[in-house]
């Protein structure tokens, strides 16, 4: 099969574009994880009181986490719809549409009535908005990665793809920082009354910035080549499922370990520290904030290492580290000491970066250009359900059933082993040209 090996310059990308291209690739996932961070944090801290007030606190938290899962369940619909659209009409147009939908749905959550004023209608509206948001997210990630990788130098695909992977850390930093600030400045009653709404409404600022950045980025040169050669896929979904099902499974499986680990550190930890250890919200948020800063720095470093060493060795290091940290971090948590909790979050999010940094390039390298948007979207979104969508809910259920953290650690370690199995079955792709 033929390949595309040219650099950005050799395929016509103006040399002035790299910084804007990195921002364009990063801004969507920054908004995505800003949205998810403030939602996850509110689900762990206040949504059980605002939208599910008539049940036991832990059950209410589980119900709030179930609406978190709804956002993952709807992602494959977005992957199917926007993935096909991205392979038919181009990467850039899809990225504008998904950005607008994400921002508007998040801002609308900030305007929702609570159970106290609207009854059962409140959680139903919340679920509906999460569903729509998930559809948009299903088309965002792959398009953002492709925009960077298909424009950039092919010997730096890991680094180029990692701009998109930095978005979650930046979005989490931004969301956690804002919530930390608001919870520190407001008393609990004020935050419950209206303070929780502000971070949702502020997402509109990110959307405006993102649209401005993406308006100045051209369509992917590799997609333009397909258009000029009239070789675009007529039925990309069918082609992926029929001809590339093995690659689809491998690409999706590479996500499982990192997603479950992320769910443990970023979502369930908030509940564990505040509900089980009964420490202040500010302690959990501060630990998450510091850990996420290290994650943002580590993601591109591990991606660069994967450009030199290969995707599989770096991901394998992440798998082994995740298995160990899944048990050790609870040892640190259970000391109930602030510094130990910070160390647990920092270490866990560095391990996550080892899995997450090379992940985007590994996934998109599994598919040829003509179906790359569809293939990457399907792998990312369907695996997200298994790995990320139900992880916090499963962890809460395991803790409730077994009254301890060992079952959760075993669950996280098992998810890491799934990614390890993928690495044994997959070929190394870092030093091969992208397929046309």
Tab-separated table of C-alpha atoms in Angstrom:
chain	number	residue	atom	x	y	z
A	1	UNK	CA	0.000	0.000	0.000
A	2	UNK	CA	1.314	3.453	-0.844
A	3	UNK	CA	2.248	5.921	1.871
A	4	UNK	CA	2.507	9.585	2.613
A	5	UNK	CA	5.889	10.571	3.984
A	6	UNK	CA	6.235	14.271	3.271
A	7	UNK	CA	6.831	16.950	5.863
A	8	UNK	CA	4.444	19.802	6.428
A	9	UNK	CA	6.538	22.038	4.204
A	10	UNK	CA	6.775	19.524	1.359
A	11	UNK	CA	3.005	19.151	1.179
A	12	UNK	CA	2.283	22.837	1.206
A	13	UNK	CA	1.708	23.836	4.814
A	14	UNK	CA	2.856	27.443	5.375
A	15	UNK	CA	5.739	27.519	7.864
A	16	UNK	CA	3.967	30.180	9.968
A	17	UNK	CA	1.243	27.775	11.045
A	18	UNK	CA	2.786	25.375	13.625
A	19	UNK	CA	1.873	27.343	16.783
A	20	UNK	CA	-1.661	28.035	15.626
A	21	UNK	CA	-1.972	24.419	14.526
A	22	UNK	CA	-0.933	23.210	17.975
A	23	UNK	CA	-3.479	25.531	19.593
A	24	UNK	CA	-6.205	24.436	17.167
A	25	UNK	CA	-5.484	20.808	17.969
A	26	UNK	CA	-5.357	21.467	21.715
A	27	UNK	CA	-8.327	23.796	22.236
A	28	UNK	CA	-11.088	21.255	21.573
A	29	UNK	CA	-9.847	18.673	24.039
A	30	UNK	CA	-9.084	21.467	26.510
A	31	UNK	CA	-12.752	22.486	26.312
A	32	UNK	CA	-13.826	18.833	26.408
A	33	UNK	CA	-11.940	18.089	29.601
A	34	UNK	CA	-12.756	21.447	31.124
A	35	UNK	CA	-16.395	20.453	30.606
A	36	UNK	CA	-15.840	16.960	31.941
A	37	UNK	CA	-13.737	18.145	34.875
A	38	UNK	CA	-16.302	20.590	36.159
A	39	UNK	CA	-19.033	18.013	35.590
A	40	UNK	CA	-17.054	15.218	37.282
A	41	UNK	CA	-16.174	17.464	40.201
A	42	UNK	CA	-19.760	18.636	40.634
A	43	UNK	CA	-20.951	15.018	40.369
A	44	UNK	CA	-18.593	14.053	43.171
A	45	UNK	CA	-19.216	17.107	45.344
A	46	UNK	CA	-22.705	18.605	44.878
A	47	UNK	CA	-24.852	16.975	42.172
A	48	UNK	CA	-26.112	14.263	44.509
A	49	UNK	CA	-27.642	17.071	46.613
A	50	UNK	CA	-28.811	19.243	43.704
A	51	UNK	CA	-30.263	16.617	41.368
A	52	UNK	CA	-30.664	13.435	43.474
A	53	UNK	CA	-31.394	14.731	47.002
A	54	UNK	CA	-33.867	12.061	48.138
A	55	UNK	CA	-31.433	9.127	48.309
A	56	UNK	CA	-28.492	7.952	50.432
A	57	UNK	CA	-25.385	10.152	49.788
A	58	UNK	CA	-23.274	7.345	48.267
A	59	UNK	CA	-26.209	6.178	46.128
A	60	UNK	CA	-26.750	9.780	45.051
A	61	UNK	CA	-23.096	9.997	44.057
A	62	UNK	CA	-23.454	6.781	42.065
A	63	UNK	CA	-26.496	8.235	40.268
A	64	UNK	CA	-24.513	11.379	39.491
A	65	UNK	CA	-21.684	9.228	38.115
A	66	UNK	CA	-24.237	7.352	35.989
A	67	UNK	CA	-25.045	10.618	34.205
A	68	UNK	CA	-21.285	10.950	33.700
A	69	UNK	CA	-21.442	7.554	31.969
A	70	UNK	CA	-24.247	8.792	29.680
A	71	UNK	CA	-21.763	11.209	28.124
A	72	UNK	CA	-19.570	8.238	27.215
A	73	UNK	CA	-22.437	6.061	25.977
A	74	UNK	CA	-23.430	8.695	23.419
A	75	UNK	CA	-19.877	9.204	22.165
A	76	UNK	CA	-19.948	6.295	19.687
A	77	UNK	CA	-22.938	7.921	17.964
A	78	UNK	CA	-20.773	10.986	17.492
A	79	UNK	CA	-17.886	8.781	16.387
A	80	UNK	CA	-20.082	7.130	13.761
A	81	UNK	CA	-21.661	10.354	12.512
A	82	UNK	CA	-18.764	12.800	12.717
A	83	UNK	CA	-16.129	10.185	11.850
A	84	UNK	CA	-17.871	9.456	8.572
A	85	UNK	CA	-18.394	13.173	8.007
A	86	UNK	CA	-14.695	13.873	8.630
A	87	UNK	CA	-13.667	11.331	5.998
A	88	UNK	CA	-16.243	12.687	3.542
A	89	UNK	CA	-16.116	16.494	3.851
A	90	UNK	CA	-12.899	17.090	5.787
A	91	UNK	CA	-11.410	17.418	9.265
A	92	UNK	CA	-11.704	21.186	9.719
A	93	UNK	CA	-15.468	21.563	9.192
A	94	UNK	CA	-16.257	18.821	11.692
A	95	UNK	CA	-14.049	20.421	14.336
A	96	UNK	CA	-15.949	23.711	14.124
A	97	UNK	CA	-19.320	21.968	14.531
A	98	UNK	CA	-18.262	19.830	17.497
A	99	UNK	CA	-16.684	22.780	19.307
A	100	UNK	CA	-19.875	24.824	19.117
A	101	UNK	CA	-22.066	21.951	20.347
A	102	UNK	CA	-19.757	21.174	23.266
A	103	UNK	CA	-19.663	24.752	24.476
A	104	UNK	CA	-23.384	25.390	24.197
A	105	UNK	CA	-24.384	22.203	26.029
A	106	UNK	CA	-21.960	22.884	28.872
A	107	UNK	CA	-23.177	26.459	29.304
A	108	UNK	CA	-26.779	25.227	29.308
A	109	UNK	CA	-26.013	22.836	32.200
A	110	UNK	CA	-25.101	25.954	34.156
A	111	UNK	CA	-28.628	27.284	33.585
A	112	UNK	CA	-30.513	24.128	34.601
A	113	UNK	CA	-33.092	24.157	37.392
A	114	UNK	CA	-32.312	21.831	40.300
A	115	UNK	CA	-34.465	19.071	41.748
A	116	UNK	CA	-35.762	21.454	44.394
A	117	UNK	CA	-37.395	23.734	41.817
A	118	UNK	CA	-38.169	21.381	38.904
A	119	UNK	CA	-38.438	17.907	40.438
A	120	UNK	CA	-37.689	14.933	38.190
A	121	UNK	CA	-37.386	17.248	35.172
A	122	UNK	CA	-34.010	18.498	36.490
A	123	UNK	CA	-32.066	15.188	36.286
A	124	UNK	CA	-33.828	14.362	32.982
A	125	UNK	CA	-32.584	17.621	31.449
A	126	UNK	CA	-29.129	16.938	32.842
A	127	UNK	CA	-29.083	13.490	31.224
A	128	UNK	CA	-30.270	14.921	27.882
A	129	UNK	CA	-27.537	17.566	27.807
A	130	UNK	CA	-24.899	14.996	28.745
A	131	UNK	CA	-26.090	12.832	25.874
A	132	UNK	CA	-25.838	15.660	23.322
A	133	UNK	CA	-22.469	16.693	24.704
A	134	UNK	CA	-21.186	13.145	24.346
A	135	UNK	CA	-22.239	13.014	20.691
A	136	UNK	CA	-20.160	16.123	19.963
A	137	UNK	CA	-17.197	14.767	21.902
A	138	UNK	CA	-17.330	11.600	19.821
A	139	UNK	CA	-16.235	13.544	16.759
A	140	UNK	CA	-13.822	15.996	18.364
A	141	UNK	CA	-10.821	13.951	19.441
A	142	UNK	CA	-9.915	12.181	16.199
A	143	UNK	CA	-10.323	15.321	14.125
A	144	UNK	CA	-8.061	17.314	16.438
A	145	UNK	CA	-5.335	14.655	16.341
A	146	UNK	CA	-5.525	14.327	12.565
A	147	UNK	CA	-5.343	18.066	12.066
A	148	UNK	CA	-1.969	18.119	13.832
A	149	UNK	CA	-0.533	14.843	12.527
A	150	UNK	CA	-1.555	15.165	8.879
A	151	UNK	CA	-0.128	18.690	8.713
A	152	UNK	CA	3.106	18.027	10.582
A	153	UNK	CA	6.467	16.302	10.257
A	154	UNK	CA	6.017	12.565	10.011
A	155	UNK	CA	9.048	11.782	12.149
A	156	UNK	CA	7.373	13.689	15.003
A	157	UNK	CA	3.906	12.183	14.902
A	158	UNK	CA	4.004	11.308	18.583
A	159	UNK	CA	4.785	14.881	19.561
A	160	UNK	CA	2.307	16.366	17.059
A	161	UNK	CA	-0.497	14.109	18.286
A	162	UNK	CA	0.335	14.914	21.898
A	163	UNK	CA	-0.857	18.519	21.486
A	164	UNK	CA	-4.367	17.094	21.496
A	165	UNK	CA	-3.430	14.878	24.444
A	166	UNK	CA	-2.298	17.917	26.432
A	167	UNK	CA	-5.815	19.323	26.215
A	168	UNK	CA	-7.202	17.078	28.971
A	169	UNK	CA	-4.529	18.193	31.422
A	170	UNK	CA	-5.014	21.861	30.549
A	171	UNK	CA	-8.810	21.545	30.702
A	172	UNK	CA	-8.576	19.727	34.038
A	173	UNK	CA	-6.189	22.366	35.376
A	174	UNK	CA	-8.489	25.156	34.282
A	175	UNK	CA	-11.649	23.498	35.589
A	176	UNK	CA	-10.139	22.319	38.861
A	177	UNK	CA	-8.454	25.672	39.435
A	178	UNK	CA	-11.712	27.554	38.984
A	179	UNK	CA	-13.659	25.206	41.253
A	180	UNK	CA	-10.884	25.295	43.846
A	181	UNK	CA	-11.038	29.084	43.761
A	182	UNK	CA	-14.829	29.247	44.035
A	183	UNK	CA	-15.035	26.665	46.843
A	184	UNK	CA	-12.302	28.524	48.720
A	185	UNK	CA	-13.997	31.916	48.352
A	186	UNK	CA	-17.581	30.781	48.950
A	187	UNK	CA	-19.201	29.028	51.855
A	188	UNK	CA	-20.905	25.723	51.121
A	189	UNK	CA	-24.434	27.184	51.064
A	190	UNK	CA	-23.529	29.872	48.520
A	191	UNK	CA	-21.715	27.368	46.308
A	192	UNK	CA	-24.724	25.037	46.387
A	193	UNK	CA	-27.134	27.904	45.727
A	194	UNK	CA	-25.499	29.392	42.614
A	195	UNK	CA	-21.689	29.223	42.705
A	196	UNK	CA	-21.567	25.834	40.965
A	197	UNK	CA	-23.149	27.372	37.848
A	198	UNK	CA	-20.342	29.840	37.060
A	199	UNK	CA	-17.714	27.347	35.758
A	200	UNK	CA	-20.271	25.891	33.329
A	201	UNK	CA	-21.173	29.309	31.932
A	202	UNK	CA	-17.517	30.275	31.506
A	203	UNK	CA	-17.087	27.527	28.881
A	204	UNK	CA	-18.456	30.008	26.323
A	205	UNK	CA	-15.187	31.946	26.562
A	206	UNK	CA	-13.233	28.828	25.544
A	207	UNK	CA	-15.581	28.231	22.597
A	208	UNK	CA	-15.082	31.771	21.307
A	209	UNK	CA	-11.303	31.453	21.532
A	210	UNK	CA	-11.372	28.015	19.900
A	211	UNK	CA	-13.440	29.165	16.944
A	212	UNK	CA	-11.053	32.068	16.367
A	213	UNK	CA	-8.026	29.752	16.412
A	214	UNK	CA	-9.543	27.108	14.145
A	215	UNK	CA	-10.778	29.642	11.614
A	216	UNK	CA	-7.138	30.293	10.687
A	217	UNK	CA	-6.144	26.664	10.067
A	218	UNK	CA	-6.348	25.084	6.631
A	219	UNK	CA	-7.733	21.664	5.815
A	220	UNK	CA	-5.390	18.700	6.273
A	221	UNK	CA	-2.980	18.376	3.293
A	222	UNK	CA	-3.415	14.596	3.285
A	223	UNK	CA	-7.191	14.933	3.018
A	224	UNK	CA	-6.736	17.443	0.192
A	225	UNK	CA	-4.649	14.861	-1.650
A	226	UNK	CA	-7.477	12.339	-1.329
A	227	UNK	CA	-9.945	14.880	-2.724
A	228	UNK	CA	-7.717	15.748	-5.662
A	229	UNK	CA	-7.104	12.076	-6.442
A	230	UNK	CA	-10.820	11.244	-5.995
A	231	UNK	CA	-9.900	8.385	-3.637
A	232	UNK	CA	-12.032	9.266	-0.590
A	233	UNK	CA	-13.832	6.330	1.006
A	234	UNK	CA	-17.420	5.934	-0.163
A	235	UNK	CA	-18.484	3.959	2.919
A	236	UNK	CA	-15.830	4.554	5.588
A	237	UNK	CA	-17.719	2.851	8.441
A	238	UNK	CA	-18.241	-0.316	6.423
A	239	UNK	CA	-14.624	-0.268	5.281
A	240	UNK	CA	-13.313	0.057	8.840
A	241	UNK	CA	-15.513	-2.693	10.262
A	242	UNK	CA	-15.037	-5.065	7.331
A	243	UNK	CA	-11.387	-4.623	6.416
A	244	UNK	CA	-9.765	-3.226	9.555
A	245	UNK	CA	-11.662	-4.798	12.459
A	246	UNK	CA	-8.492	-6.222	14.039
A	247	UNK	CA	-6.799	-2.827	14.013
A	248	UNK	CA	-9.982	-1.311	15.420
A	249	UNK	CA	-9.853	-3.676	18.396
A	250	UNK	CA	-6.158	-3.039	19.008
A	251	UNK	CA	-6.544	0.729	18.760
A	252	UNK	CA	-9.492	0.695	21.163
A	253	UNK	CA	-7.814	-1.676	23.601
A	254	UNK	CA	-4.843	0.652	23.937
A	255	UNK	CA	-7.150	3.136	25.715
A	256	UNK	CA	-8.572	0.904	28.422
A	257	UNK	CA	-5.795	1.001	31.008
A	258	UNK	CA	-5.185	4.744	30.835
A	259	UNK	CA	-8.878	5.613	30.938
A	260	UNK	CA	-9.621	3.524	34.022
A	261	UNK	CA	-6.557	4.894	35.808
A	262	UNK	CA	-7.662	8.432	34.932
A	263	UNK	CA	-11.140	7.728	36.282
A	264	UNK	CA	-9.601	6.579	39.553
A	265	UNK	CA	-7.338	9.578	40.029
A	266	UNK	CA	-9.428	12.416	38.670
A	267	UNK	CA	-13.004	11.355	39.456
A	268	UNK	CA	-13.226	8.717	42.203
A	269	UNK	CA	-10.442	10.249	44.284
A	270	UNK	CA	-12.596	13.306	44.950
A	271	UNK	CA	-15.291	11.123	46.474
A	272	UNK	CA	-12.790	8.963	48.391
A	273	UNK	CA	-10.927	11.873	49.963
A	274	UNK	CA	-14.031	13.866	50.894
A	275	UNK	CA	-16.503	11.069	51.767
A	276	UNK	CA	-14.336	8.207	53.067
A	277	UNK	CA	-11.390	10.098	54.560
A	278	UNK	CA	-13.671	13.040	55.407
A	279	UNK	CA	-11.066	15.613	54.454
A	280	UNK	CA	-11.916	19.066	53.061
A	281	UNK	CA	-12.820	19.467	49.380
A	282	UNK	CA	-9.905	21.850	49.040
A	283	UNK	CA	-7.420	19.076	49.908
A	284	UNK	CA	-8.663	16.809	47.128
A	285	UNK	CA	-8.828	19.643	44.601
A	286	UNK	CA	-5.357	20.915	45.464
A	287	UNK	CA	-3.863	17.427	45.023
A	288	UNK	CA	-5.620	17.057	41.686
A	289	UNK	CA	-4.503	20.492	40.563
A	290	UNK	CA	-0.828	19.827	41.303
A	291	UNK	CA	-0.962	16.341	39.779
A	292	UNK	CA	-2.554	17.637	36.614
A	293	UNK	CA	0.214	20.217	36.208
A	294	UNK	CA	2.762	17.391	36.181
A	295	UNK	CA	0.543	15.463	33.761
A	296	UNK	CA	0.523	18.382	31.298
A	297	UNK	CA	4.329	18.496	31.325
A	298	UNK	CA	4.792	14.728	31.122
A	299	UNK	CA	2.418	14.005	28.208
A	300	UNK	CA	4.611	15.560	25.460
A	301	UNK	CA	7.775	14.153	27.066
A	302	UNK	CA	6.483	10.575	26.860
A	303	UNK	CA	5.203	11.284	23.340
A	304	UNK	CA	8.688	12.423	22.283
A	305	UNK	CA	10.163	9.281	23.837
A	306	UNK	CA	7.719	7.220	21.769
A	307	UNK	CA	8.988	8.934	18.603
A	308	UNK	CA	12.498	7.714	19.468
A	309	UNK	CA	11.929	4.396	21.260
A	310	UNK	CA	8.625	3.374	19.668
A	311	UNK	CA	5.029	3.427	20.914
A	312	UNK	CA	5.010	-0.062	22.396
A	313	UNK	CA	7.976	0.257	24.822
A	314	UNK	CA	6.698	3.532	26.292
A	315	UNK	CA	3.137	2.230	26.608
A	316	UNK	CA	4.471	-0.984	28.208
A	317	UNK	CA	6.278	1.105	30.819
A	318	UNK	CA	2.967	2.828	31.534
A	319	UNK	CA	1.137	-0.488	31.918
A	320	UNK	CA	3.615	-1.860	34.473
A	321	UNK	CA	3.621	1.414	36.406
A	322	UNK	CA	-0.190	1.559	36.461
A	323	UNK	CA	-0.450	-1.931	37.949
A	324	UNK	CA	1.907	-0.966	40.776
A	325	UNK	CA	0.395	2.472	41.413
A	326	UNK	CA	-3.172	1.139	41.536
A	327	UNK	CA	-2.309	-0.422	44.900
A	328	UNK	CA	0.311	1.978	46.209
A	329	UNK	CA	-1.761	5.130	45.807
A	330	UNK	CA	-4.351	3.902	48.332
A	331	UNK	CA	-1.537	3.312	50.820
A	332	UNK	CA	-0.715	6.997	50.418
A	333	UNK	CA	-4.361	8.095	50.544
A	334	UNK	CA	-5.090	6.171	53.728
A	335	UNK	CA	-2.461	8.104	55.669
A	336	UNK	CA	-4.939	11.026	55.401
A	337	UNK	CA	-1.903	13.323	55.175
A	338	UNK	CA	-2.068	16.181	52.686
A	339	UNK	CA	1.424	15.659	51.240
A	340	UNK	CA	0.837	11.930	50.790
A	341	UNK	CA	-2.437	12.602	48.954
A	342	UNK	CA	-0.656	15.116	46.711
A	343	UNK	CA	2.094	12.565	46.004
A	344	UNK	CA	-0.514	9.919	45.149
A	345	UNK	CA	-2.138	12.238	42.611
A	346	UNK	CA	1.164	13.425	41.115
A	347	UNK	CA	2.539	9.897	40.742
A	348	UNK	CA	-0.706	8.560	39.323
A	349	UNK	CA	-1.026	11.328	36.750
A	350	UNK	CA	2.591	10.921	35.626
A	351	UNK	CA	1.867	7.216	35.096
A	352	UNK	CA	-1.261	8.207	33.191
A	353	UNK	CA	0.847	10.509	30.985
A	354	UNK	CA	3.080	7.561	30.095
A	355	UNK	CA	0.006	5.749	28.780
A	356	UNK	CA	-1.696	8.809	27.322
A	357	UNK	CA	1.196	10.623	25.623
A	358	UNK	CA	1.828	7.998	22.889
A	359	UNK	CA	-1.807	6.851	22.725
A	360	UNK	CA	-3.095	9.257	20.068
A	361	UNK	CA	-0.322	8.521	17.578
A	362	UNK	CA	-0.642	4.774	18.229
A	363	UNK	CA	-4.379	4.867	17.473
A	364	UNK	CA	-4.318	6.975	14.310
A	365	UNK	CA	-1.348	5.027	12.912
A	366	UNK	CA	-3.522	1.918	12.757
A	367	UNK	CA	-5.621	3.292	9.863
A	368	UNK	CA	-5.032	4.563	6.302
A	369	UNK	CA	-5.844	8.197	5.490
A	370	UNK	CA	-9.098	7.489	3.622
A	371	UNK	CA	-10.740	6.026	6.758
A	372	UNK	CA	-8.499	7.416	9.490
A	373	UNK	CA	-11.081	9.793	10.985
A	374	UNK	CA	-13.738	7.072	11.153
A	375	UNK	CA	-11.395	4.364	12.435
A	376	UNK	CA	-9.804	6.530	15.107
A	377	UNK	CA	-13.193	7.911	16.218
A	378	UNK	CA	-14.753	4.466	16.570
A	379	UNK	CA	-11.749	3.064	18.438
A	380	UNK	CA	-11.591	6.036	20.782
A	381	UNK	CA	-15.298	6.321	21.537
A	382	UNK	CA	-16.249	2.659	21.925
A	383	UNK	CA	-13.208	1.992	24.103
A	384	UNK	CA	-14.111	5.084	26.104
A	385	UNK	CA	-17.356	3.451	27.207
A	386	UNK	CA	-15.539	0.379	28.515
A	387	UNK	CA	-12.575	2.233	29.956
A	388	UNK	CA	-13.673	5.676	31.082
A	389	UNK	CA	-17.442	5.882	31.005
A	390	UNK	CA	-18.291	3.356	33.690
A	391	UNK	CA	-15.046	3.451	35.666
A	392	UNK	CA	-16.150	5.871	38.430
A	393	UNK	CA	-19.506	4.086	38.765
A	394	UNK	CA	-17.810	0.675	38.976
A	395	UNK	CA	-15.339	1.979	41.544
A	396	UNK	CA	-18.102	3.413	43.710
A	397	UNK	CA	-20.014	0.117	43.464
A	398	UNK	CA	-16.908	-1.946	44.309
A	399	UNK	CA	-16.156	0.208	47.318
A	400	UNK	CA	-19.745	-0.033	48.524
A	401	UNK	CA	-19.799	-3.827	48.043
A	402	UNK	CA	-16.371	-4.694	49.485
A	403	UNK	CA	-15.923	-1.796	51.947
A	404	UNK	CA	-12.320	-1.290	50.936
A	405	UNK	CA	-9.948	-0.237	48.167
A	406	UNK	CA	-8.403	-3.596	47.188
A	407	UNK	CA	-11.191	-4.458	44.757
A	408	UNK	CA	-10.752	-1.080	43.068
A	409	UNK	CA	-6.988	-1.612	42.757
A	410	UNK	CA	-7.533	-5.040	41.199
A	411	UNK	CA	-10.003	-3.511	38.736
A	412	UNK	CA	-7.513	-0.806	37.674
A	413	UNK	CA	-4.683	-3.345	37.370
A	414	UNK	CA	-6.891	-5.612	35.252
A	415	UNK	CA	-7.691	-2.736	32.894
A	416	UNK	CA	-3.959	-2.031	32.537
A	417	UNK	CA	-3.427	-5.692	31.627
A	418	UNK	CA	-5.896	-5.301	28.739
A	419	UNK	CA	-3.692	-2.575	27.274
A	420	UNK	CA	-0.663	-4.780	27.911
A	421	UNK	CA	-2.257	-7.574	25.862
A	422	UNK	CA	-2.847	-5.126	23.007
A	423	UNK	CA	0.840	-4.230	22.991
A	424	UNK	CA	1.781	-7.896	22.657
A	425	UNK	CA	-0.498	-8.282	19.627
A	426	UNK	CA	0.159	-4.953	17.879
A	427	UNK	CA	2.962	-4.062	15.506
A	428	UNK	CA	5.277	-1.119	16.121
A	429	UNK	CA	4.089	1.889	14.092
A	430	UNK	CA	6.299	4.776	15.203
A	431	UNK	CA	8.876	4.492	12.441
A	432	UNK	CA	6.581	3.431	9.613
A	433	UNK	CA	5.039	5.955	7.168
A	434	UNK	CA	1.332	6.669	7.461
A	435	UNK	CA	-0.745	4.594	5.061
A	436	UNK	CA	-2.536	6.419	2.284
